Amino acid sequence: MHPGRPLLDPHGILPQVERTRLRWRRPSPPAALVVVLGIVLVSGALLLLRDAPGADSRGAAPLVGRLAPPLAGRTLSGPPLDLAELRGGVVIVSVWAAWCAPCREELPVLVAAERAHPGVRLIGIDTRDGERQARELLAQVGGDPAGSVVDPDGALAASWDVVGVPETVVVDAGGTVRAHHVGPVNQQWLAGALAPLVRDG
């Protein structure tokens, strides 16, 4: 985890943004123009990068090409799960939470991708969440609570270099990260990330 990044907390990220806004003073016209131009340039760059399978929505891929960090612990259904025991198959790792609106929209897409590729396993890191709410959401979208590891304090997500939710990581059969995306994924991104690793089901 890099220093200076916001804490992964459902009640911490947005209030930090609001406090920052309150500290801003109204910029002079030249400064405002510079800010607007900067936003336009950054937004354009993100639009170009966000759907690239190997890159995340920040234009960086801190995990890609590295062995996946350890992922083990108690699941939402109770029994433990260990990513290391899934070596030999392709795994989609989703960092999510029931309180996260983009996560709720994304989960059906991830579940559908797992069903469309029998050799692919969907594993979740349910971070800083209420377990009852998380199980209810998985039941609604047809997800498997035995596939999501409980991460009550965010430590497991932090070990995966996560800066927010949702984030998605694709791990190949050898345990190496092949794609990493910050923000909700869509079918197009998943298809591009999985295509080199599995045959279409």
mmCIF file of C-alpha atoms in Angstrom:
data_model
loop_
_atom_site.group_PDB
_atom_site.id
_atom_site.type_symbol
_atom_site.label_atom_id
_atom_site.label_comp_id
_atom_site.label_asym_id
_atom_site.label_seq_id
_atom_site.Cartn_x
_atom_site.Cartn_y
_atom_site.Cartn_z
ATOM 1 C CA MET A 1 0.000 0.000 0.000
ATOM 2 C CA HIS A 2 1.392 3.382 -0.987
ATOM 3 C CA PRO A 3 1.662 6.186 1.575
ATOM 4 C CA GLY A 4 -0.815 9.004 1.282
ATOM 5 C CA ARG A 5 -3.608 6.966 -0.253
ATOM 6 C CA PRO A 6 -7.093 7.361 1.299
ATOM 7 C CA LEU A 7 -8.157 4.785 3.851
ATOM 8 C CA LEU A 8 -10.456 2.160 2.432
ATOM 9 C CA ASP A 9 -13.470 2.958 4.547
ATOM 10 C CA PRO A 10 -17.149 3.401 3.607
ATOM 11 C CA HIS A 11 -17.337 6.454 5.856
ATOM 12 C CA GLY A 12 -13.862 7.849 5.281
ATOM 13 C CA ILE A 13 -13.269 8.510 1.585
ATOM 14 C CA LEU A 14 -16.193 10.782 0.720
ATOM 15 C CA PRO A 15 -15.957 12.915 3.878
ATOM 16 C CA GLN A 16 -12.291 13.539 3.061
ATOM 17 C CA VAL A 17 -13.371 14.868 -0.341
ATOM 18 C CA GLU A 18 -16.005 17.116 1.196
ATOM 19 C CA ARG A 19 -13.538 18.542 3.725
ATOM 20 C CA THR A 20 -11.132 19.284 0.897
ATOM 21 C CA ARG A 21 -13.828 21.187 -0.956
ATOM 22 C CA LEU A 22 -14.545 23.320 2.067
ATOM 23 C CA ARG A 23 -10.910 24.381 2.243
ATOM 24 C CA TRP A 24 -10.813 25.536 -1.381
ATOM 25 C CA ARG A 25 -11.106 29.221 -2.182
ATOM 26 C CA ARG A 26 -12.683 30.436 -5.352
ATOM 27 C CA PRO A 27 -9.843 30.544 -7.899
ATOM 28 C CA SER A 28 -9.104 33.587 -9.979
ATOM 29 C CA PRO A 29 -10.150 33.351 -13.656
ATOM 30 C CA PRO A 30 -6.691 32.303 -14.948
ATOM 31 C CA ALA A 31 -6.373 29.624 -12.265
ATOM 32 C CA ALA A 32 -9.873 28.347 -13.005
ATOM 33 C CA LEU A 33 -8.990 28.013 -16.682
ATOM 34 C CA VAL A 34 -5.910 25.990 -15.838
ATOM 35 C CA VAL A 35 -7.974 23.698 -13.603
ATOM 36 C CA VAL A 36 -10.579 23.128 -16.324
ATOM 37 C CA LEU A 37 -7.933 22.347 -18.942
ATOM 38 C CA GLY A 38 -6.236 19.952 -16.551
ATOM 39 C CA ILE A 39 -9.492 18.103 -15.870
ATOM 40 C CA VAL A 40 -10.192 17.782 -19.601
ATOM 41 C CA LEU A 41 -6.730 16.379 -20.301
ATOM 42 C CA VAL A 42 -6.829 13.896 -17.440
ATOM 43 C CA SER A 43 -10.360 12.761 -18.313
ATOM 44 C CA GLY A 44 -9.317 12.156 -21.912
ATOM 45 C CA ALA A 45 -6.362 10.075 -20.808
ATOM 46 C CA LEU A 46 -8.506 7.969 -18.499
ATOM 47 C CA LEU A 47 -11.048 7.317 -21.259
ATOM 48 C CA LEU A 48 -8.276 5.982 -23.463
ATOM 49 C CA LEU A 49 -6.842 3.743 -20.754
ATOM 50 C CA ARG A 50 -9.807 2.488 -18.790
ATOM 51 C CA ASP A 51 -10.723 -0.444 -21.079
ATOM 52 C CA ALA A 52 -7.190 -1.687 -21.745
ATOM 53 C CA PRO A 53 -7.099 -5.259 -20.316
ATOM 54 C CA GLY A 54 -3.667 -4.910 -18.731
ATOM 55 C CA ALA A 55 -4.182 -1.498 -17.198
ATOM 56 C CA ASP A 56 -6.455 -0.181 -14.518
ATOM 57 C CA SER A 57 -8.511 3.011 -14.631
ATOM 58 C CA ARG A 58 -5.564 5.055 -13.319
ATOM 59 C CA GLY A 59 -3.434 4.087 -16.329
ATOM 60 C CA ALA A 60 -1.171 2.025 -14.083
ATOM 61 C CA ALA A 61 -1.068 -1.679 -13.326
ATOM 62 C CA PRO A 62 0.840 -2.110 -10.045
ATOM 63 C CA LEU A 63 0.151 -5.846 -9.765
ATOM 64 C CA VAL A 64 0.396 -6.926 -13.395
ATOM 65 C CA GLY A 65 3.301 -9.246 -14.061
ATOM 66 C CA ARG A 66 3.807 -10.052 -10.376
ATOM 67 C CA LEU A 67 2.795 -13.137 -8.435
ATOM 68 C CA ALA A 68 -0.581 -12.597 -6.812
ATOM 69 C CA PRO A 69 -0.376 -11.665 -3.116
ATOM 70 C CA PRO A 70 -1.621 -14.213 -0.570
ATOM 71 C CA LEU A 71 -5.383 -14.425 -0.249
ATOM 72 C CA ALA A 72 -6.681 -16.687 2.475
ATOM 73 C CA GLY A 73 -9.217 -16.529 5.265
ATOM 74 C CA ARG A 74 -12.724 -17.250 6.449
ATOM 75 C CA THR A 75 -15.432 -16.875 3.834
ATOM 76 C CA LEU A 76 -18.931 -15.438 4.088
ATOM 77 C CA SER A 77 -20.257 -19.011 4.321
ATOM 78 C CA GLY A 78 -17.843 -19.928 7.115
ATOM 79 C CA PRO A 79 -15.218 -22.377 5.766
ATOM 80 C CA PRO A 80 -11.783 -20.985 4.849
ATOM 81 C CA LEU A 81 -10.556 -20.356 1.317
ATOM 82 C CA ASP A 82 -6.974 -20.097 0.044
ATOM 83 C CA LEU A 83 -6.105 -18.726 -3.390
ATOM 84 C CA ALA A 84 -2.944 -20.849 -3.417
ATOM 85 C CA GLU A 85 -5.083 -23.989 -3.557
ATOM 86 C CA LEU A 86 -6.638 -22.779 -6.816
ATOM 87 C CA ARG A 87 -3.300 -22.713 -8.643
ATOM 88 C CA GLY A 88 -3.708 -24.339 -12.051
ATOM 89 C CA GLY A 89 -6.874 -22.431 -12.924
ATOM 90 C CA VAL A 90 -7.657 -18.852 -13.930
ATOM 91 C CA VAL A 91 -9.068 -16.737 -11.100
ATOM 92 C CA ILE A 92 -10.904 -13.418 -11.089
ATOM 93 C CA VAL A 93 -10.342 -11.625 -7.783
ATOM 94 C CA SER A 94 -12.925 -8.953 -6.980
ATOM 95 C CA VAL A 95 -12.513 -6.514 -4.094
ATOM 96 C CA TRP A 96 -16.002 -5.383 -3.187
ATOM 97 C CA ALA A 97 -18.486 -4.415 -0.482
ATOM 98 C CA ALA A 98 -22.261 -4.393 -0.236
ATOM 99 C CA TRP A 99 -22.284 -0.687 0.703
ATOM 100 C CA CYS A 100 -20.544 0.152 -2.604
ATOM 101 C CA ALA A 101 -23.073 1.053 -5.322
ATOM 102 C CA PRO A 102 -20.714 0.337 -8.275
ATOM 103 C CA CYS A 103 -19.957 -3.060 -6.698
ATOM 104 C CA ARG A 104 -23.648 -3.931 -6.660
ATOM 105 C CA GLU A 105 -23.894 -3.050 -10.355
ATOM 106 C CA GLU A 106 -20.718 -4.958 -11.224
ATOM 107 C CA LEU A 107 -21.337 -8.234 -9.377
ATOM 108 C CA PRO A 108 -23.818 -9.671 -11.915
ATOM 109 C CA VAL A 109 -21.248 -9.090 -14.674
ATOM 110 C CA LEU A 110 -18.576 -10.975 -12.715
ATOM 111 C CA VAL A 111 -20.930 -13.844 -11.863
ATOM 112 C CA ALA A 112 -21.924 -14.141 -15.529
ATOM 113 C CA ALA A 113 -18.260 -14.245 -16.587
ATOM 114 C CA GLU A 114 -17.558 -17.110 -14.190
ATOM 115 C CA ARG A 115 -20.541 -19.064 -15.499
ATOM 116 C CA ALA A 116 -19.541 -18.452 -19.128
ATOM 117 C CA HIS A 117 -16.042 -19.876 -18.536
ATOM 118 C CA PRO A 118 -16.132 -23.182 -16.612
ATOM 119 C CA GLY A 119 -12.384 -23.053 -16.042
ATOM 120 C CA VAL A 120 -12.548 -19.651 -14.343
ATOM 121 C CA ARG A 121 -13.156 -19.146 -10.619
ATOM 122 C CA LEU A 122 -14.510 -15.907 -9.115
ATOM 123 C CA ILE A 123 -13.050 -15.063 -5.703
ATOM 124 C CA GLY A 124 -14.027 -12.037 -3.640
ATOM 125 C CA ILE A 125 -12.435 -9.941 -0.935
ATOM 126 C CA ASP A 126 -15.425 -8.558 0.963
ATOM 127 C CA THR A 127 -13.824 -5.598 2.656
ATOM 128 C CA ARG A 128 -15.021 -3.438 5.563
ATOM 129 C CA ASP A 129 -18.519 -4.772 5.122
ATOM 130 C CA GLY A 130 -21.461 -6.155 7.033
ATOM 131 C CA GLU A 131 -21.537 -9.899 6.527
ATOM 132 C CA ARG A 132 -25.328 -10.181 6.510
ATOM 133 C CA GLN A 133 -25.662 -7.463 3.881
ATOM 134 C CA ALA A 134 -22.909 -9.058 1.796
ATOM 135 C CA ARG A 135 -24.583 -12.491 1.874
ATOM 136 C CA GLU A 136 -27.933 -10.944 0.940
ATOM 137 C CA LEU A 137 -26.398 -9.174 -2.050
ATOM 138 C CA LEU A 138 -24.690 -12.347 -3.268
ATOM 139 C CA ALA A 139 -27.988 -14.205 -2.975
ATOM 140 C CA GLN A 140 -29.661 -11.573 -5.149
ATOM 141 C CA VAL A 141 -27.095 -11.858 -7.963
ATOM 142 C CA GLY A 142 -26.463 -15.599 -7.733
ATOM 143 C CA GLY A 143 -22.991 -15.269 -6.230
ATOM 144 C CA ASP A 144 -21.339 -17.840 -3.989
ATOM 145 C CA PRO A 145 -20.659 -16.743 -0.386
ATOM 146 C CA ALA A 146 -18.098 -19.555 -0.140
ATOM 147 C CA GLY A 147 -16.052 -17.653 -2.714
ATOM 148 C CA SER A 148 -15.679 -14.385 -0.789
ATOM 149 C CA VAL A 149 -13.143 -13.975 1.994
ATOM 150 C CA VAL A 150 -14.132 -11.691 4.868
ATOM 151 C CA ASP A 151 -11.849 -8.660 5.298
ATOM 152 C CA PRO A 152 -13.342 -6.656 8.197
ATOM 153 C CA ASP A 153 -10.458 -4.214 8.728
ATOM 154 C CA GLY A 154 -9.316 -3.788 5.102
ATOM 155 C CA ALA A 155 -5.904 -5.358 5.729
ATOM 156 C CA LEU A 156 -6.334 -8.034 3.072
ATOM 157 C CA ALA A 157 -7.437 -5.480 0.468
ATOM 158 C CA ALA A 158 -4.465 -3.288 1.371
ATOM 159 C CA SER A 159 -2.092 -6.207 0.774
ATOM 160 C CA TRP A 160 -3.456 -6.317 -2.783
ATOM 161 C CA ASP A 161 -2.566 -2.633 -3.288
ATOM 162 C CA VAL A 162 -6.239 -1.673 -3.362
ATOM 163 C CA VAL A 163 -7.143 2.033 -3.224
ATOM 164 C CA GLY A 164 -10.930 1.704 -3.361
ATOM 165 C CA VAL A 165 -13.791 -0.535 -4.341
ATOM 166 C CA PRO A 166 -14.493 -2.147 -6.636
ATOM 167 C CA GLU A 167 -11.192 -3.416 -8.009
ATOM 168 C CA THR A 168 -10.716 -6.506 -10.175
ATOM 169 C CA VAL A 169 -7.610 -8.612 -10.714
ATOM 170 C CA VAL A 170 -7.209 -11.524 -13.145
ATOM 171 C CA VAL A 171 -4.722 -14.209 -12.088
ATOM 172 C CA ASP A 172 -3.463 -16.849 -14.524
ATOM 173 C CA ALA A 173 -3.049 -20.570 -13.874
ATOM 174 C CA GLY A 174 0.514 -20.028 -12.686
ATOM 175 C CA GLY A 175 -0.504 -17.490 -10.060
ATOM 176 C CA THR A 176 0.688 -14.397 -11.944
ATOM 177 C CA VAL A 177 -1.470 -11.277 -12.213
ATOM 178 C CA ARG A 178 -2.352 -10.595 -15.846
ATOM 179 C CA ALA A 179 -4.844 -7.736 -15.538
ATOM 180 C CA HIS A 180 -5.829 -5.208 -12.882
ATOM 181 C CA HIS A 181 -8.689 -2.730 -13.083
ATOM 182 C CA VAL A 182 -9.731 0.005 -10.645
ATOM 183 C CA GLY A 183 -13.444 0.738 -10.753
ATOM 184 C CA PRO A 184 -16.341 -1.367 -12.075
ATOM 185 C CA VAL A 185 -15.538 -3.654 -14.992
ATOM 186 C CA ASN A 186 -17.782 -4.450 -17.931
ATOM 187 C CA GLN A 187 -18.162 -7.488 -20.183
ATOM 188 C CA GLN A 188 -15.803 -6.012 -22.767
ATOM 189 C CA TRP A 189 -12.950 -5.589 -20.283
ATOM 190 C CA LEU A 190 -13.427 -9.062 -18.835
ATOM 191 C CA ALA A 191 -13.514 -10.648 -22.282
ATOM 192 C CA GLY A 192 -10.260 -8.940 -23.222
ATOM 193 C CA ALA A 193 -8.587 -9.928 -19.960
ATOM 194 C CA LEU A 194 -9.695 -13.564 -20.084
ATOM 195 C CA ALA A 195 -9.267 -14.237 -23.799
ATOM 196 C CA PRO A 196 -5.501 -14.899 -23.701
ATOM 197 C CA LEU A 197 -5.895 -17.225 -20.708
ATOM 198 C CA VAL A 198 -8.907 -19.418 -21.446
ATOM 199 C CA ARG A 199 -10.817 -20.801 -24.344
ATOM 200 C CA ASP A 200 -14.333 -19.506 -24.861
ATOM 201 C CA GLY A 201 -16.827 -21.785 -23.168
#
